[in-house]
Amino acid sequence: MERVQEIASSGSQDLPSEFIRPENEQPRFTTFKGDHLDIPVIDFSDPDWKNLVQPVFDASGQWGIFQIVNHEIPNDVIENLQRVGRQFFELAHEEKEVYAKDLESKSVEGYGSQLSTKGNNKDMKKGWVDHLFNKIWPPLSIDYRFWPRNPPEYRAAVEEYAKHLHEVVNKLLKCLSLGVGLEAEELRAAIGGEETVYNMKINYYPPCPRPELALGVPAHSDMCAITILVPNQVQGLQVFKDDFWHDVRYIPNALIIHIGDQIEILSNGKYKAVLHRSTVNKDSTRMSWPVFIEPPPNLEIGPYQKLISDQNPPKYKTKKFSDYAYCKLNKIPQ
C-alpha cells in the first residue's frame, strides 16, 4: 500500500483526487480568515488541584478543548517523545512497514494510513496523513510487536512520557468528576480505573502540494474519554466555532486537552466533545502526538446514574466501548 509520505516525496505538484475534499470541507472556503483562536488556558501549577475544578468545568462545558501549562511533564521528556517519533517516520519505507497494522484485526495498532475497517473503499476520501498507533498504558495492554525497535530509544522515551502523563490524567479526571458534583475518583472509575487504556497515535502530515483542497484528518470528535495532545510547531489544529473553522493558537510546552465522546456521554451532555479537524501545510511537515484515554473494550459506558433524574433523563445510549468504537470508525449510527 502506498503511504501518504511516499506520495509527498515523489515531488508531484498534483494532488491525487482521493485526497480532494468536497467544497464544503475545503480549508480555502471554510477556514476563518481572522486571527487564530485563543482557546482557554489553565495553569496546572496550583498545589491545591481543587482550585482547578471550576476552570476545567467551564472550559469543558463551553469549549470542549483547552490547553494546560505548568503541567509538570518535563520539557525534555516531551522533546524526547517528539524526537523518536520524527526519527521513526524518517526511516526507509520498508523499515516502517515492519510495523504495519494487521488489516484482519479489529485493533488500530501499528503503522498505517487508514482507520476505518472499510478503508479499502476506492470512493472514500482520504486524509493527508500517515500514523503509528501504540497502546502505552496499562502495561498488560501493551503489544510491543508494534513498538518500533528503531530508533533504539523509542521504548524508553515513550514509557517515560506515559509515566508522567498518568499524573496529568488522574488530576484532570478528578477535576472533571468534582465539576459535575461527583466524588473525585468516580469518573476515573467509570472509564475503567486502572484498566483505562492510553492509546497513543503519532500523526505525520507531510508537505501537501494543494493544502487548500485537502485535510489531514476530517472533522470529528474523539471517541475516547479525553485526549491529551502535543503538537510540533507547525499550525494545523482547527476547531469549529460560530459556523467557521478556526486555527488554534499553540502555546509552547502546553498540552492540548480534548473532551471526548465518552466524557460527554457519562456527564449526560454537561461536558461537550469538541468538533475538530487537521489541516496540512505546503512547505512543512506537521506532526502531533495525541494520547486517547479510553475505557477498556468491554466496559459499558452510558450516562452516569447519579447524574440522571426525571428532570435530566439520559440523552445517550449505554453500550460497550468496543461497539461504540466500531460504529464510530465505520460511520454507523450509534
mmCIF file of C-alpha atoms in Angstrom:
data_model
loop_
_atom_site.group_PDB
_atom_site.id
_atom_site.type_symbol
_atom_site.label_atom_id
_atom_site.label_comp_id
_atom_site.label_asym_id
_atom_site.label_seq_id
_atom_site.Cartn_x
_atom_site.Cartn_y
_atom_site.Cartn_z
ATOM 1 C CA MET A 1 0.000 0.000 0.000
ATOM 2 C CA GLU A 2 1.352 3.418 -0.960
ATOM 3 C CA ARG A 3 1.624 5.744 2.019
ATOM 4 C CA VAL A 4 0.999 9.500 2.011
ATOM 5 C CA GLN A 5 4.643 10.136 2.846
ATOM 6 C CA GLU A 6 5.663 8.295 -0.345
ATOM 7 C CA ILE A 7 3.222 10.300 -2.456
ATOM 8 C CA ALA A 8 4.556 13.544 -0.972
ATOM 9 C CA SER A 9 8.190 12.577 -1.522
ATOM 10 C CA SER A 10 7.550 11.935 -5.234
ATOM 11 C CA GLY A 11 7.655 15.713 -5.761
ATOM 12 C CA SER A 12 4.456 15.832 -7.818
ATOM 13 C CA GLN A 13 2.580 19.139 -7.645
ATOM 14 C CA ASP A 14 -0.709 17.380 -8.408
ATOM 15 C CA LEU A 15 -2.952 16.250 -5.569
ATOM 16 C CA PRO A 16 -4.461 12.798 -6.215
ATOM 17 C CA SER A 17 -8.240 13.016 -6.484
ATOM 18 C CA GLU A 18 -8.890 10.754 -3.491
ATOM 19 C CA PHE A 19 -7.441 13.480 -1.219
ATOM 20 C CA ILE A 20 -9.538 16.362 -2.602
ATOM 21 C CA ARG A 21 -12.303 17.144 -0.120
ATOM 22 C CA PRO A 22 -15.791 18.335 -1.123
ATOM 23 C CA GLU A 23 -16.008 22.136 -1.352
ATOM 24 C CA ASN A 24 -17.928 22.402 1.941
ATOM 25 C CA GLU A 25 -14.902 20.834 3.691
ATOM 26 C CA GLN A 26 -12.053 22.519 1.828
ATOM 27 C CA PRO A 27 -9.973 24.848 4.026
ATOM 28 C CA ARG A 28 -9.930 27.579 1.359
ATOM 29 C CA PHE A 29 -13.693 28.073 1.803
ATOM 30 C CA THR A 30 -14.248 27.109 5.439
ATOM 31 C CA THR A 31 -11.316 28.489 7.463
ATOM 32 C CA PHE A 32 -11.939 31.749 9.321
ATOM 33 C CA LYS A 33 -9.673 34.404 7.823
ATOM 34 C CA GLY A 34 -9.055 36.390 11.005
ATOM 35 C CA ASP A 35 -6.774 35.802 13.974
ATOM 36 C CA HIS A 36 -6.098 32.371 15.405
ATOM 37 C CA LEU A 37 -8.474 31.245 18.152
ATOM 38 C CA ASP A 38 -7.368 31.643 21.769
ATOM 39 C CA ILE A 39 -8.890 28.630 23.489
ATOM 40 C CA PRO A 40 -8.914 28.590 27.326
ATOM 41 C CA VAL A 41 -5.545 28.177 29.031
ATOM 42 C CA ILE A 42 -5.390 26.639 32.517
ATOM 43 C CA ASP A 43 -2.342 26.859 34.772
ATOM 44 C CA PHE A 44 -1.935 23.427 36.387
ATOM 45 C CA SER A 45 0.694 24.566 38.897
ATOM 46 C CA ASP A 46 -1.726 25.349 41.752
ATOM 47 C CA PRO A 47 -0.757 22.928 44.559
ATOM 48 C CA ASP A 48 -4.417 22.665 45.566
ATOM 49 C CA TRP A 49 -5.880 20.964 42.496
ATOM 50 C CA LYS A 50 -9.409 21.656 43.763
ATOM 51 C CA ASN A 51 -8.876 25.266 42.643
ATOM 52 C CA LEU A 52 -8.739 23.923 39.089
ATOM 53 C CA VAL A 53 -12.230 22.399 39.167
ATOM 54 C CA GLN A 54 -14.154 25.486 38.021
ATOM 55 C CA PRO A 55 -11.795 26.450 35.161
ATOM 56 C CA VAL A 56 -11.777 22.843 33.885
ATOM 57 C CA PHE A 57 -15.572 22.627 34.197
ATOM 58 C CA ASP A 58 -16.105 25.890 32.316
ATOM 59 C CA ALA A 59 -13.673 25.043 29.520
ATOM 60 C CA SER A 60 -15.014 21.501 29.141
ATOM 61 C CA GLY A 61 -18.645 22.573 29.040
ATOM 62 C CA GLN A 62 -18.334 25.691 26.892
ATOM 63 C CA TRP A 63 -15.461 24.733 24.574
ATOM 64 C CA GLY A 64 -14.640 21.042 24.879
ATOM 65 C CA ILE A 65 -10.989 21.992 24.400
ATOM 66 C CA PHE A 66 -8.341 23.828 26.425
ATOM 67 C CA GLN A 67 -4.607 23.999 26.954
ATOM 68 C CA ILE A 68 -2.817 23.334 30.209
ATOM 69 C CA VAL A 69 0.513 24.885 31.153
ATOM 70 C CA ASN A 70 2.848 24.120 34.079
ATOM 71 C CA HIS A 71 1.675 20.508 33.959
ATOM 72 C CA GLU A 72 4.931 19.152 35.434
ATOM 73 C CA ILE A 73 5.845 16.950 32.478
ATOM 74 C CA PRO A 74 9.498 17.959 31.961
ATOM 75 C CA ASN A 75 10.239 19.620 28.630
ATOM 76 C CA ASP A 76 12.971 17.115 27.859
ATOM 77 C CA VAL A 77 10.519 14.226 28.261
ATOM 78 C CA ILE A 78 8.238 15.788 25.637
ATOM 79 C CA GLU A 79 11.207 16.629 23.397
ATOM 80 C CA ASN A 80 12.412 13.013 23.553
ATOM 81 C CA LEU A 81 8.932 11.760 22.672
ATOM 82 C CA GLN A 82 8.869 14.060 19.654
ATOM 83 C CA ARG A 83 12.402 13.194 18.609
ATOM 84 C CA VAL A 84 11.877 9.419 18.481
ATOM 85 C CA GLY A 85 8.587 9.921 16.635
ATOM 86 C CA ARG A 86 10.289 12.040 13.981
ATOM 87 C CA GLN A 87 13.099 9.521 13.688
ATOM 88 C CA PHE A 88 10.650 6.677 13.091
ATOM 89 C CA PHE A 89 8.984 8.500 10.207
ATOM 90 C CA GLU A 90 12.396 9.324 8.737
ATOM 91 C CA LEU A 91 13.152 5.606 8.349
ATOM 92 C CA ALA A 92 13.053 3.907 4.965
ATOM 93 C CA HIS A 93 9.600 2.817 3.829
ATOM 94 C CA GLU A 94 10.487 -0.880 4.205
ATOM 95 C CA GLU A 95 11.564 -0.405 7.830
ATOM 96 C CA LYS A 96 8.295 1.312 8.771
ATOM 97 C CA GLU A 97 6.220 -1.359 7.030
ATOM 98 C CA VAL A 98 7.561 -3.945 9.503
ATOM 99 C CA TYR A 99 5.104 -2.367 11.971
ATOM 100 C CA ALA A 100 2.131 -2.154 9.583
ATOM 101 C CA LYS A 101 -1.229 -2.767 11.256
ATOM 102 C CA ASP A 102 -2.961 -6.096 10.766
ATOM 103 C CA LEU A 103 -5.828 -5.425 8.349
ATOM 104 C CA GLU A 104 -7.685 -8.522 9.615
ATOM 105 C CA SER A 105 -7.575 -7.315 13.214
ATOM 106 C CA LYS A 106 -10.085 -5.026 14.906
ATOM 107 C CA SER A 107 -7.152 -3.263 16.564
ATOM 108 C CA VAL A 108 -5.882 0.065 15.220
ATOM 109 C CA GLU A 109 -2.353 -0.606 16.497
ATOM 110 C CA GLY A 110 0.565 -0.269 14.145
ATOM 111 C CA TYR A 111 1.691 1.834 11.204
ATOM 112 C CA GLY A 112 -0.804 2.836 8.533
ATOM 113 C CA SER A 113 -2.801 5.462 6.684
ATOM 114 C CA GLN A 114 -6.443 4.431 7.258
ATOM 115 C CA LEU A 115 -8.548 3.993 10.390
ATOM 116 C CA SER A 116 -11.805 2.549 9.109
ATOM 117 C CA THR A 117 -12.091 -1.190 8.530
ATOM 118 C CA LYS A 118 -13.928 -0.143 5.392
ATOM 119 C CA GLY A 119 -10.921 1.904 4.355
ATOM 120 C CA ASN A 120 -10.335 -0.006 1.126
ATOM 121 C CA ASN A 121 -13.360 1.655 -0.476
ATOM 122 C CA LYS A 122 -11.894 3.372 -3.547
ATOM 123 C CA ASP A 123 -14.522 6.114 -3.419
ATOM 124 C CA MET A 124 -13.597 7.065 0.113
ATOM 125 C CA LYS A 125 -11.853 10.416 0.571
ATOM 126 C CA LYS A 126 -8.539 10.047 2.363
ATOM 127 C CA GLY A 127 -6.751 12.191 4.898
ATOM 128 C CA TRP A 128 -3.273 13.509 4.051
ATOM 129 C CA VAL A 129 -1.638 11.656 6.932
ATOM 130 C CA ASP A 130 0.242 8.527 7.945
ATOM 131 C CA HIS A 131 0.191 7.373 11.535
ATOM 132 C CA LEU A 132 1.536 4.978 14.132
ATOM 133 C CA PHE A 133 -0.692 3.689 16.936
ATOM 134 C CA ASN A 134 0.760 2.192 20.137
ATOM 135 C CA LYS A 135 -1.050 1.345 23.356
ATOM 136 C CA ILE A 136 1.192 2.740 26.084
ATOM 137 C CA TRP A 137 -0.823 2.014 29.270
ATOM 138 C CA PRO A 138 -1.648 -0.124 31.242
ATOM 139 C CA PRO A 139 1.318 -2.488 30.918
ATOM 140 C CA LEU A 140 -0.898 -5.537 30.288
ATOM 141 C CA SER A 141 -2.453 -3.885 27.208
ATOM 142 C CA ILE A 142 0.867 -3.168 25.506
ATOM 143 C CA ASP A 143 1.760 -5.136 22.373
ATOM 144 C CA TYR A 144 5.446 -4.488 21.768
ATOM 145 C CA ARG A 145 5.251 -6.030 18.277
ATOM 146 C CA PHE A 146 4.009 -2.635 17.119
ATOM 147 C CA TRP A 147 6.592 -0.580 19.035
ATOM 148 C CA PRO A 148 9.488 0.418 16.769
ATOM 149 C CA ARG A 149 12.882 -1.024 17.672
ATOM 150 C CA ASN A 150 14.470 1.704 15.592
ATOM 151 C CA PRO A 151 15.162 4.339 16.835
ATOM 152 C CA PRO A 152 16.577 2.344 19.769
ATOM 153 C CA GLU A 153 15.417 4.952 22.322
ATOM 154 C CA TYR A 154 11.767 4.745 21.226
ATOM 155 C CA ARG A 155 10.569 2.485 24.054
ATOM 156 C CA ALA A 156 12.360 4.360 26.841
ATOM 157 C CA ALA A 157 11.137 7.757 25.606
ATOM 158 C CA VAL A 158 7.513 6.655 25.276
ATOM 159 C CA GLU A 159 7.430 4.824 28.610
ATOM 160 C CA GLU A 160 8.877 7.866 30.387
ATOM 161 C CA TYR A 161 6.204 10.091 28.825
ATOM 162 C CA ALA A 162 3.444 7.631 29.789
ATOM 163 C CA LYS A 163 4.628 7.640 33.412
ATOM 164 C CA HIS A 164 4.376 11.432 33.647
ATOM 165 C CA LEU A 165 1.151 11.568 31.648
ATOM 166 C CA HIS A 166 -0.524 9.282 34.180
ATOM 167 C CA GLU A 167 -0.360 12.051 36.798
ATOM 168 C CA VAL A 168 -1.928 14.613 34.447
ATOM 169 C CA VAL A 169 -4.758 12.226 33.500
ATOM 170 C CA ASN A 170 -5.634 11.492 37.133
ATOM 171 C CA LYS A 171 -5.660 15.199 38.027
ATOM 172 C CA LEU A 172 -7.868 16.039 35.033
ATOM 173 C CA LEU A 173 -10.340 13.272 35.812
ATOM 174 C CA LYS A 174 -10.601 14.412 39.437
ATOM 175 C CA CYS A 175 -11.433 17.937 38.279
ATOM 176 C CA LEU A 176 -13.992 16.685 35.742
ATOM 177 C CA SER A 177 -15.603 14.445 38.342
ATOM 178 C CA LEU A 178 -15.916 17.140 41.008
ATOM 179 C CA GLY A 179 -17.143 19.595 38.381
ATOM 180 C CA VAL A 180 -20.362 17.642 37.837
ATOM 181 C CA GLY A 181 -20.890 17.028 41.567
ATOM 182 C CA LEU A 182 -19.375 13.550 41.881
ATOM 183 C CA GLU A 183 -16.669 12.304 44.216
ATOM 184 C CA ALA A 184 -13.118 12.868 42.966
ATOM 185 C CA GLU A 185 -12.488 9.284 41.823
ATOM 186 C CA GLU A 186 -15.891 8.453 40.318
ATOM 187 C CA LEU A 187 -15.309 9.405 36.665
ATOM 188 C CA ARG A 188 -11.922 7.711 36.672
ATOM 189 C CA ALA A 189 -13.563 4.518 37.919
ATOM 190 C CA ALA A 190 -16.379 4.899 35.382
ATOM 191 C CA ILE A 191 -13.955 4.820 32.439
ATOM 192 C CA GLY A 192 -12.075 1.791 33.749
ATOM 193 C CA GLY A 193 -9.895 2.823 36.687
ATOM 194 C CA GLU A 194 -6.546 1.025 36.499
ATOM 195 C CA GLU A 195 -7.687 -0.751 33.307
ATOM 196 C CA THR A 196 -8.180 2.525 31.403
ATOM 197 C CA VAL A 197 -6.222 2.340 28.141
ATOM 198 C CA TYR A 198 -3.833 5.039 26.883
ATOM 199 C CA ASN A 199 -3.686 4.735 23.095
ATOM 200 C CA MET A 200 -1.011 6.947 21.524
ATOM 201 C CA LYS A 201 -1.190 7.990 17.878
ATOM 202 C CA ILE A 202 1.666 9.729 16.106
ATOM 203 C CA ASN A 203 0.276 11.702 13.162
ATOM 204 C CA TYR A 204 2.647 12.523 10.313
ATOM 205 C CA TYR A 205 1.358 15.108 7.827
ATOM 206 C CA PRO A 206 3.979 15.608 5.070
ATOM 207 C CA PRO A 207 4.021 18.736 2.878
ATOM 208 C CA CYS A 208 0.964 18.776 0.615
ATOM 209 C CA PRO A 209 1.003 20.297 -2.908
ATOM 210 C CA ARG A 210 -2.546 21.684 -2.572
ATOM 211 C CA PRO A 211 -3.265 22.160 1.145
ATOM 212 C CA GLU A 212 -6.273 24.381 0.436
ATOM 213 C CA LEU A 213 -8.082 21.343 -1.039
ATOM 214 C CA ALA A 214 -7.100 18.644 1.455
ATOM 215 C CA LEU A 215 -7.398 17.773 5.133
ATOM 216 C CA GLY A 216 -5.048 15.804 7.341
ATOM 217 C CA VAL A 217 -7.926 14.420 9.394
ATOM 218 C CA PRO A 218 -11.538 15.400 8.571
ATOM 219 C CA ALA A 219 -13.983 16.856 11.083
ATOM 220 C CA HIS A 220 -14.648 14.599 14.055
ATOM 221 C CA SER A 221 -14.940 14.383 17.806
ATOM 222 C CA ASP A 222 -12.708 11.876 19.593
ATOM 223 C CA MET A 223 -14.498 8.670 20.581
ATOM 224 C CA CYS A 224 -12.391 8.262 23.744
ATOM 225 C CA ALA A 225 -12.917 9.893 27.156
ATOM 226 C CA ILE A 226 -10.264 12.599 26.892
ATOM 227 C CA THR A 227 -7.360 13.261 24.531
ATOM 228 C CA ILE A 228 -4.052 14.816 25.556
ATOM 229 C CA LEU A 229 -2.151 16.144 22.559
ATOM 230 C CA VAL A 230 1.322 17.501 21.918
ATOM 231 C CA PRO A 231 1.844 19.185 18.508
ATOM 232 C CA ASN A 232 5.021 20.244 16.791
ATOM 233 C CA GLN A 233 5.122 23.954 15.977
ATOM 234 C CA VAL A 234 3.521 23.685 12.525
ATOM 235 C CA GLN A 235 -0.035 25.023 12.656
ATOM 236 C CA GLY A 236 -2.807 22.583 11.783
ATOM 237 C CA LEU A 237 -5.392 22.010 14.524
ATOM 238 C CA GLN A 238 -8.731 23.681 13.852
ATOM 239 C CA VAL A 239 -11.885 23.922 15.993
ATOM 240 C CA PHE A 240 -15.415 24.552 14.723
ATOM 241 C CA LYS A 241 -16.973 27.600 16.367
ATOM 242 C CA ASP A 242 -19.572 30.159 15.229
ATOM 243 C CA ASP A 243 -20.048 28.465 11.827
ATOM 244 C CA PHE A 244 -16.372 28.604 10.862
ATOM 245 C CA TRP A 245 -13.228 26.563 11.316
ATOM 246 C CA HIS A 246 -10.661 28.423 13.421
ATOM 247 C CA ASP A 247 -6.923 27.797 13.734
ATOM 248 C CA VAL A 248 -5.955 27.098 17.339
ATOM 249 C CA ARG A 249 -3.048 29.183 18.606
ATOM 250 C CA TYR A 250 -0.390 26.941 20.143
ATOM 251 C CA ILE A 251 1.379 27.777 23.376
ATOM 252 C CA PRO A 252 4.945 26.443 23.732
ATOM 253 C CA ASN A 253 5.179 23.389 26.027
ATOM 254 C CA ALA A 254 1.419 23.283 26.649
ATOM 255 C CA LEU A 255 -0.722 20.158 26.467
ATOM 256 C CA ILE A 256 -3.905 20.439 24.402
ATOM 257 C CA ILE A 257 -6.889 18.689 26.004
ATOM 258 C CA HIS A 258 -9.882 17.470 24.014
ATOM 259 C CA ILE A 259 -13.061 16.334 25.719
ATOM 260 C CA GLY A 260 -14.095 13.102 24.001
ATOM 261 C CA ASP A 261 -17.397 11.341 23.393
ATOM 262 C CA GLN A 262 -17.277 9.091 26.482
ATOM 263 C CA ILE A 263 -16.976 12.010 28.940
ATOM 264 C CA GLU A 264 -19.817 13.791 27.142
ATOM 265 C CA ILE A 265 -21.905 10.607 27.483
ATOM 266 C CA LEU A 266 -21.004 10.000 31.144
ATOM 267 C CA SER A 267 -21.780 13.628 32.034
ATOM 268 C CA ASN A 268 -25.073 13.357 30.104
ATOM 269 C CA GLY A 269 -24.068 16.344 27.999
ATOM 270 C CA LYS A 270 -22.721 18.689 30.687
ATOM 271 C CA TYR A 271 -19.325 18.355 29.035
ATOM 272 C CA LYS A 272 -19.060 18.703 25.253
ATOM 273 C CA ALA A 273 -16.845 16.664 22.944
ATOM 274 C CA VAL A 274 -15.032 19.119 20.682
ATOM 275 C CA LEU A 275 -15.504 19.053 16.909
ATOM 276 C CA HIS A 276 -12.080 19.493 15.338
ATOM 277 C CA ARG A 277 -10.018 18.696 12.251
ATOM 278 C CA SER A 278 -6.442 18.912 10.959
ATOM 279 C CA THR A 279 -5.198 20.984 8.044
ATOM 280 C CA VAL A 280 -1.908 20.488 6.211
ATOM 281 C CA ASN A 281 0.942 22.670 5.012
ATOM 282 C CA LYS A 282 2.543 23.197 1.589
ATOM 283 C CA ASP A 283 6.117 23.594 2.825
ATOM 284 C CA SER A 284 6.421 21.960 6.239
ATOM 285 C CA THR A 285 5.756 18.608 7.873
ATOM 286 C CA ARG A 286 3.260 18.769 10.700
ATOM 287 C CA MET A 287 3.268 16.132 13.424
ATOM 288 C CA SER A 288 1.140 15.577 16.514
ATOM 289 C CA TRP A 289 1.158 13.109 19.394
ATOM 290 C CA PRO A 290 -2.369 12.634 20.761
ATOM 291 C CA VAL A 291 -2.930 10.081 23.522
ATOM 292 C CA PHE A 292 -6.506 8.836 23.667
ATOM 293 C CA ILE A 293 -7.661 7.921 27.176
ATOM 294 C CA GLU A 294 -10.107 5.077 26.517
ATOM 295 C CA PRO A 295 -12.300 2.689 28.509
ATOM 296 C CA PRO A 296 -11.343 -0.981 28.174
ATOM 297 C CA PRO A 297 -13.171 -2.532 25.185
ATOM 298 C CA ASN A 298 -15.821 -4.495 27.081
ATOM 299 C CA LEU A 299 -16.723 -1.766 29.567
ATOM 300 C CA GLU A 300 -20.235 -0.388 29.135
ATOM 301 C CA ILE A 301 -20.469 3.402 29.093
ATOM 302 C CA GLY A 302 -23.654 5.427 29.447
ATOM 303 C CA PRO A 303 -24.911 8.480 31.343
ATOM 304 C CA TYR A 304 -23.660 8.195 34.925
ATOM 305 C CA GLN A 305 -26.501 7.051 37.153
ATOM 306 C CA LYS A 306 -26.056 9.776 39.791
ATOM 307 C CA LEU A 307 -26.449 12.442 37.100
ATOM 308 C CA ILE A 308 -29.780 11.071 35.840
ATOM 309 C CA SER A 309 -33.165 12.202 37.154
ATOM 310 C CA ASP A 310 -36.725 12.786 35.982
ATOM 311 C CA GLN A 311 -35.686 16.350 35.182
ATOM 312 C CA ASN A 312 -32.480 15.170 33.471
ATOM 313 C CA PRO A 313 -33.261 11.911 31.625
ATOM 314 C CA PRO A 314 -30.480 10.044 29.778
ATOM 315 C CA LYS A 315 -29.580 11.625 26.435
ATOM 316 C CA TYR A 316 -27.296 8.809 25.235
ATOM 317 C CA LYS A 317 -27.403 5.023 24.880
ATOM 318 C CA THR A 318 -25.362 2.722 27.087
ATOM 319 C CA LYS A 319 -23.079 0.382 25.153
ATOM 320 C CA LYS A 320 -19.716 -1.364 25.242
ATOM 321 C CA PHE A 321 -16.881 0.896 24.235
ATOM 322 C CA SER A 322 -15.770 -1.605 21.569
ATOM 323 C CA ASP A 323 -19.224 -1.435 19.971
ATOM 324 C CA TYR A 324 -19.222 2.358 20.140
ATOM 325 C CA ALA A 325 -15.768 2.482 18.522
ATOM 326 C CA TYR A 326 -16.763 0.103 15.713
ATOM 327 C CA CYS A 327 -19.811 2.206 14.854
ATOM 328 C CA LYS A 328 -17.819 5.438 15.011
ATOM 329 C CA LEU A 329 -14.973 4.218 12.803
ATOM 330 C CA ASN A 330 -17.354 2.792 10.210
ATOM 331 C CA LYS A 331 -19.815 5.696 10.290
ATOM 332 C CA ILE A 332 -22.680 3.566 11.593
ATOM 333 C CA PRO A 333 -25.316 5.458 13.640
ATOM 334 C CA GLN A 334 -24.864 4.874 17.362
#
